[in-house]
Short mmCIF file of N, CA, C and O in Angstrom, two decimals:
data_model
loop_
_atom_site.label_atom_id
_atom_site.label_comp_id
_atom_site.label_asym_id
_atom_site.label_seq_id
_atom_site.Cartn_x
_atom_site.Cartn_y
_atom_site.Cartn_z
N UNK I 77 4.73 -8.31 12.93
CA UNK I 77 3.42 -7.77 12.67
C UNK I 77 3.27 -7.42 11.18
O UNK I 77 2.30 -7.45 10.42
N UNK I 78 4.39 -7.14 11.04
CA UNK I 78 4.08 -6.43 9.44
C UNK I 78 4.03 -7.56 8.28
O UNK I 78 3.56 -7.31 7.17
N UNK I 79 4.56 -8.84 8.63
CA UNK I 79 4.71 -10.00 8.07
C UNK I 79 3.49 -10.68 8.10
O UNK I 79 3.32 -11.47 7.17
N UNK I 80 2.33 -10.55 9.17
CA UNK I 80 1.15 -11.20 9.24
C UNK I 80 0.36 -10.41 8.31
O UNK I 80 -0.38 -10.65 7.36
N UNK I 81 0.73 -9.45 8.87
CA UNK I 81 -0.67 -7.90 8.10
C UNK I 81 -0.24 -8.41 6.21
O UNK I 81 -1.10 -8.83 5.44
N UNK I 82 0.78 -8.29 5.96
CA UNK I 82 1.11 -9.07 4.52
C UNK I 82 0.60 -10.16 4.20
O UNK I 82 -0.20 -10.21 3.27
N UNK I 83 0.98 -11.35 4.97
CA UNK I 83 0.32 -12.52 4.22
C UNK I 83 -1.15 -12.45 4.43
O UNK I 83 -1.80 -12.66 3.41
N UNK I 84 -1.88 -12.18 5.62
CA UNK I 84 -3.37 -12.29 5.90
C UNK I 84 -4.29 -10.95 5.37
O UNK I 84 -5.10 -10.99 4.44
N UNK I 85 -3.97 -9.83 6.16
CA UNK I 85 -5.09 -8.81 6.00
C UNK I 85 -4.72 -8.33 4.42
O UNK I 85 -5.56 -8.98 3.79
N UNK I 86 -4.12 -7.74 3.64
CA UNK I 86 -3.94 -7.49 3.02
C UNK I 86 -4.53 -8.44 1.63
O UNK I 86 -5.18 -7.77 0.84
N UNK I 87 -4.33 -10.17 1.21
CA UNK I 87 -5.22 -10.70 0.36
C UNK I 87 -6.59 -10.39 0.91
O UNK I 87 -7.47 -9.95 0.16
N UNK I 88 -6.81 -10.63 2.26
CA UNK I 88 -8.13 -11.24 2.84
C UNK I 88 -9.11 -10.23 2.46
O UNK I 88 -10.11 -10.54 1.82
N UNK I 89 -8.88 -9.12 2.80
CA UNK I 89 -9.23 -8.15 3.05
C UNK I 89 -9.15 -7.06 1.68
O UNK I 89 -9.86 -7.09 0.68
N UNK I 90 -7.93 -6.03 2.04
CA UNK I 90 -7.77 -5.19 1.00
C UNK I 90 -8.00 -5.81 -0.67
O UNK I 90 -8.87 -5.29 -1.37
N UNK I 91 -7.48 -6.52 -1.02
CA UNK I 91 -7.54 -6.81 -1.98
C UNK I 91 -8.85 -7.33 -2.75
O UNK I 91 -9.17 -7.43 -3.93
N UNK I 92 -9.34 -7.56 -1.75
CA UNK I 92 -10.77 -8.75 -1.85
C UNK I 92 -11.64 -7.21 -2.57
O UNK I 92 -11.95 -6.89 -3.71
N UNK I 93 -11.79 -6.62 -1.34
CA UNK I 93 -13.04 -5.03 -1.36
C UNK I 93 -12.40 -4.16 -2.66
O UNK I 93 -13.10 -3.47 -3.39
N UNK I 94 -11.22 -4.29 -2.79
CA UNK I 94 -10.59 -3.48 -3.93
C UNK I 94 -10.97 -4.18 -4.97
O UNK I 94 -11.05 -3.36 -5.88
N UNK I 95 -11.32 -5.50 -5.45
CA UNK I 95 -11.10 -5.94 -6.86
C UNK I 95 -13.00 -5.94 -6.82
O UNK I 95 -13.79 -5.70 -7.73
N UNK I 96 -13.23 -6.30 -5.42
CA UNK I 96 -15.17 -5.82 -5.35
C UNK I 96 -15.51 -4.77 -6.08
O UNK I 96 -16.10 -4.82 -7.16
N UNK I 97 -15.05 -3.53 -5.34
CA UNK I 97 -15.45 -2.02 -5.58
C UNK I 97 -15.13 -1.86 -7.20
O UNK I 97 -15.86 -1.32 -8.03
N UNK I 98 -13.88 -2.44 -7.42
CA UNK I 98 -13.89 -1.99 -9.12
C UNK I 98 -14.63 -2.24 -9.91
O UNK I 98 -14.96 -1.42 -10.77
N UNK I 99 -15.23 -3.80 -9.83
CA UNK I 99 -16.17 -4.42 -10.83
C UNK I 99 -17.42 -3.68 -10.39
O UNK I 99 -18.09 -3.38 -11.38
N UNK I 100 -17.93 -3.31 -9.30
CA UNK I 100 -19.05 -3.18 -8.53
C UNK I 100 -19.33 -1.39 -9.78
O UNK I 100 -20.43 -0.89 -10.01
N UNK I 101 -18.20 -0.97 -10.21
CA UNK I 101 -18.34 0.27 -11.02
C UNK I 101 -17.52 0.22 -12.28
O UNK I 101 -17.02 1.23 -12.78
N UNK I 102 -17.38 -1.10 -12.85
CA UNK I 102 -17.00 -1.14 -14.07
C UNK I 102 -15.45 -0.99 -14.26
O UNK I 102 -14.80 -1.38 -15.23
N UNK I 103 -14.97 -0.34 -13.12
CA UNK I 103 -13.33 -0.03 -13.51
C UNK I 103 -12.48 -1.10 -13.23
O UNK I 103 -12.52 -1.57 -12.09
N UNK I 104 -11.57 -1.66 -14.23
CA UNK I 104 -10.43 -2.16 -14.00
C UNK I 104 -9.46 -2.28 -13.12
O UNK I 104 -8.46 -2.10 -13.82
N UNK I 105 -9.17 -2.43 -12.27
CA UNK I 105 -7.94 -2.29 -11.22
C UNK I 105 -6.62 -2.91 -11.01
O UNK I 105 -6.28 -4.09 -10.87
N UNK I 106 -5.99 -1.83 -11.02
CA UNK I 106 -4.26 -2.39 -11.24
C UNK I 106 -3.94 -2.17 -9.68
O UNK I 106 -4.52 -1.52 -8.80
N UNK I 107 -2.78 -2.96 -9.68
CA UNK I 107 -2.49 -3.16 -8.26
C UNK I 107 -0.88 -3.17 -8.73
O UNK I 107 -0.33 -4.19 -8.34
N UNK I 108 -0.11 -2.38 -9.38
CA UNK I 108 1.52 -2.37 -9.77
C UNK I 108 2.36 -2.40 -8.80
O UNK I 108 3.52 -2.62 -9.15
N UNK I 109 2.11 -2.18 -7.13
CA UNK I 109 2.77 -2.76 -6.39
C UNK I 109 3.11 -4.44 -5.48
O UNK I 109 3.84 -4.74 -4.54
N UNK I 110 2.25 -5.14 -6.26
CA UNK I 110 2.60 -6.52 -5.66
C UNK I 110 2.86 -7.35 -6.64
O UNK I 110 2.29 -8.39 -6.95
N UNK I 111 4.15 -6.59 -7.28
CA UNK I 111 5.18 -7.48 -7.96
C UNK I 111 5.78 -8.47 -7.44
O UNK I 111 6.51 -8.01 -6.56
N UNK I 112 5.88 -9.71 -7.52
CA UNK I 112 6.99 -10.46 -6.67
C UNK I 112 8.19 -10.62 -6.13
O UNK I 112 8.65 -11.35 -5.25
N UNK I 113 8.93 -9.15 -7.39
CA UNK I 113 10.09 -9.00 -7.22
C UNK I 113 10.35 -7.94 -6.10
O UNK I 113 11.27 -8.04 -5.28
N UNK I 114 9.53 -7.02 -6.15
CA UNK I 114 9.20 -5.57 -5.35
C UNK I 114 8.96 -6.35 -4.07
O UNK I 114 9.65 -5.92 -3.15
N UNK I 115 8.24 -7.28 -3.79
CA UNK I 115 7.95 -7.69 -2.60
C UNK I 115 8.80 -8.70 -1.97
O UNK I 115 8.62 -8.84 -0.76
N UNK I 116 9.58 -9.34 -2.45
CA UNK I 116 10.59 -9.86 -1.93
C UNK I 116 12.20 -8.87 -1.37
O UNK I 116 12.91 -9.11 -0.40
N UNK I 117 12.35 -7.84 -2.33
CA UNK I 117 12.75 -6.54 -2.18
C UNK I 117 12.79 -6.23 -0.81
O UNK I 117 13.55 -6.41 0.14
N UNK I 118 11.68 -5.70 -1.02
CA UNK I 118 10.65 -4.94 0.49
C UNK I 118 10.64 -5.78 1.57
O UNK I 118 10.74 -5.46 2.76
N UNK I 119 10.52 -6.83 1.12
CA UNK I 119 10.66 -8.15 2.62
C UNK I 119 12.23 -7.92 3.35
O UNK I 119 12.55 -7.73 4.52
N UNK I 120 12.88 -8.02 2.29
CA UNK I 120 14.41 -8.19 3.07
C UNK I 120 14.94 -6.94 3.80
O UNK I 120 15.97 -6.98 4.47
N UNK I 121 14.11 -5.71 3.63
CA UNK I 121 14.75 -4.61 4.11
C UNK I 121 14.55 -4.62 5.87
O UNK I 121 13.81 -5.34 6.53
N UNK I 122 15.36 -3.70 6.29
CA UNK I 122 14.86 -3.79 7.87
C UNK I 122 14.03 -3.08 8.42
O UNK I 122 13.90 -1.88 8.15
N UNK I 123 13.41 -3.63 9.16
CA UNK I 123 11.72 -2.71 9.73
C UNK I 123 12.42 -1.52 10.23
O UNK I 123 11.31 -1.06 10.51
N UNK I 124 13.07 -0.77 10.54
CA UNK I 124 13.50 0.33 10.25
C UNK I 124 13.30 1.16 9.17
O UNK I 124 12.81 2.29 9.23
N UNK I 125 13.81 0.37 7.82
CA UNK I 125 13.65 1.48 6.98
C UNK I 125 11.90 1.27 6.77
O UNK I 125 11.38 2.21 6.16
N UNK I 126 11.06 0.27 7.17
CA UNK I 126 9.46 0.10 6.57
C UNK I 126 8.78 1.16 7.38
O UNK I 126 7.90 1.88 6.90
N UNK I 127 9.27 1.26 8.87
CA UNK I 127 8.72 1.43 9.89
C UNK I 127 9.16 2.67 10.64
O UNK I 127 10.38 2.81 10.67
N UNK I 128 8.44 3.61 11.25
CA UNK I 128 9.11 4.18 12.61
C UNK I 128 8.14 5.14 13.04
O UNK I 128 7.91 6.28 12.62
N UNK I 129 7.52 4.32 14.14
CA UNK I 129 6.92 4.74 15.26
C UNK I 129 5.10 4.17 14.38
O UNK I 129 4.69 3.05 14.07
N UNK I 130 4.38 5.71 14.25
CA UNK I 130 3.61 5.48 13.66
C UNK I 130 3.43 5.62 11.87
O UNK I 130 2.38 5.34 11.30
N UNK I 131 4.42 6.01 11.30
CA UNK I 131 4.85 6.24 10.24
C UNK I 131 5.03 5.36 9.24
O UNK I 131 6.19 5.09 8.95
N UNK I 132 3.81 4.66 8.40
CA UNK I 132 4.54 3.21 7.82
C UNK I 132 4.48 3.95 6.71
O UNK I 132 4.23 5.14 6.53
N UNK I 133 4.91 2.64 5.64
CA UNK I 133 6.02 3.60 3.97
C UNK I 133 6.65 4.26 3.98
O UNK I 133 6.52 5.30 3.33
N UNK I 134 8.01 3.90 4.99
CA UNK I 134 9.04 5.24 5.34
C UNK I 134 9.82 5.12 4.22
O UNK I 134 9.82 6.09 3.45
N UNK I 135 10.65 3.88 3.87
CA UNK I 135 11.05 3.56 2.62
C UNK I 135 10.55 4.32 1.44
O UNK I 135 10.98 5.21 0.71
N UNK I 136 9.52 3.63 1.52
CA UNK I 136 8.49 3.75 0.14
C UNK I 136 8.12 5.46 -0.16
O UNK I 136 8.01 5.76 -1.34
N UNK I 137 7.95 6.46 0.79
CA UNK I 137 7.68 7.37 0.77
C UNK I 137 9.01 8.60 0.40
O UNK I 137 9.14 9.59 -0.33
N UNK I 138 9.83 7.83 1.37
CA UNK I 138 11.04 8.43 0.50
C UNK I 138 12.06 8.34 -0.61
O UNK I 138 12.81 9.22 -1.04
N UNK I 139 11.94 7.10 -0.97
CA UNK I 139 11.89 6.80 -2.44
C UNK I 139 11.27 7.85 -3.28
O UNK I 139 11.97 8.31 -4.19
N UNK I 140 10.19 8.26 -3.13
CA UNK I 140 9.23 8.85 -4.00
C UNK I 140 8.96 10.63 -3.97
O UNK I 140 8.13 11.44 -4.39
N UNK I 141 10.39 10.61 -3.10
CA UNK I 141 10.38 12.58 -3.05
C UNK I 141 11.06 12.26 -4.18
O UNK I 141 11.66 11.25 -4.53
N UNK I 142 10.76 13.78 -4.92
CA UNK I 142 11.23 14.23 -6.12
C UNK I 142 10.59 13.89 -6.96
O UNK I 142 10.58 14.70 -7.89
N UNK I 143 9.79 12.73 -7.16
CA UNK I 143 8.93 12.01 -8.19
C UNK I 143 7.39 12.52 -7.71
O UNK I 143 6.50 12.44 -8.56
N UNK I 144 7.19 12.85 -6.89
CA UNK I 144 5.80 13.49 -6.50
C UNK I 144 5.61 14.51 -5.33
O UNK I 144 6.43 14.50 -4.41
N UNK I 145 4.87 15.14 -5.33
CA UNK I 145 4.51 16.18 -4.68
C UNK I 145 4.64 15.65 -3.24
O UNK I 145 4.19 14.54 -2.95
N UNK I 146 5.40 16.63 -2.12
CA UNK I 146 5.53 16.20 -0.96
C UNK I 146 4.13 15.74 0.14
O UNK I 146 3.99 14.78 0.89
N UNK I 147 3.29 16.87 -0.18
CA UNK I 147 1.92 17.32 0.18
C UNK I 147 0.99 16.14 -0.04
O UNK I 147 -0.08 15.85 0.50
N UNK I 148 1.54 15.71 -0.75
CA UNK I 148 0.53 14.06 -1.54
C UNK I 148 1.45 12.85 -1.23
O UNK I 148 0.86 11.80 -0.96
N UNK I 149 2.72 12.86 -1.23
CA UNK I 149 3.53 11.86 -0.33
C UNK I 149 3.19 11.57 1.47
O UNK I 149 2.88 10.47 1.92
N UNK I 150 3.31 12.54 2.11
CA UNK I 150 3.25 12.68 3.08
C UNK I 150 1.66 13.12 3.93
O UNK I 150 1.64 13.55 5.08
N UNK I 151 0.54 12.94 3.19
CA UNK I 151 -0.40 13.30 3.82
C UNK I 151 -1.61 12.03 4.53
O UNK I 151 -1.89 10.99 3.94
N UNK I 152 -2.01 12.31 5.49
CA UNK I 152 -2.76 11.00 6.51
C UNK I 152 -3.57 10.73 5.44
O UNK I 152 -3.93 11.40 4.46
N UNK I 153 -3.80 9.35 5.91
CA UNK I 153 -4.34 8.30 5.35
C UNK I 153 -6.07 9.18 4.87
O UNK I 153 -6.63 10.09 5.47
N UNK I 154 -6.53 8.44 3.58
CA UNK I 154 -7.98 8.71 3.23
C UNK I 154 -8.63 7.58 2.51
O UNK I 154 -8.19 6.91 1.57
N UNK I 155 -10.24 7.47 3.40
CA UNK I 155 -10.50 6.27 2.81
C UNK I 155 -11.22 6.47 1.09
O UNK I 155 -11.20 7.54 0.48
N UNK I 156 -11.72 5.38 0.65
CA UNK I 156 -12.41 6.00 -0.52
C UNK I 156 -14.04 6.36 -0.68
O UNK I 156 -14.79 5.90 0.19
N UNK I 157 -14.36 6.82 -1.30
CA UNK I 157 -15.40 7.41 -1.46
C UNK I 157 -16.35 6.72 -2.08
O UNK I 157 -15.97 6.18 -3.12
N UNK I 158 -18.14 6.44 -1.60
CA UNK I 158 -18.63 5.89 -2.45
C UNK I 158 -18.85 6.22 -3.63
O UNK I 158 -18.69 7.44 -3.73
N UNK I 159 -19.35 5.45 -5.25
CA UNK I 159 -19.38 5.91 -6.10
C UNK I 159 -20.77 7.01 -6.26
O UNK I 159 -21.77 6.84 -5.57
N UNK I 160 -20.69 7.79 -6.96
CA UNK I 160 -22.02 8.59 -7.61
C UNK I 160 -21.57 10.18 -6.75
O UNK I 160 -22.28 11.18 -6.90
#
């Protein structure tokens, strides 16, 4: 699942409305996680460390204690906001 949601929803989709919404308000948009190297990385690990239960970026999230606030690591998903 997580291999489809990668190759399909993620260009099709996320990326598409993300590079929309930026121009749609002038801002530039970086996307520093779909390095090729990072993502081949991330591919080889085991859905264990990506995954567990409902919890995705388990990896990724704990990588990133100590480097950022737990409260902002660990908090449910938010969508974005229209502009103005």
């Amino acid at each position: 699942m997580l291999d489809l949601h990668g190759k399909f929803f993620v260009p099709d989709y996320n990326l598409n409305y993300f590079d929309k919404d930026g121009m749609a308000c002038g801002v530039e948009c970086r996307v520093p996680l779909l390095d090729i190297a990072l993502i081949e990385t991330a591919s080889a690990l085991p859905v264990s460390v990506k995954q567990q239960g409902a919890q995705g970026k388990r990896g990724f999230k704990r990588a990133m204690r100590g480097m950022r606030a737990a409260d902002r690591i660990f908090r449910s998903k938010t969508g974005s906001r229209p502009p103005g």
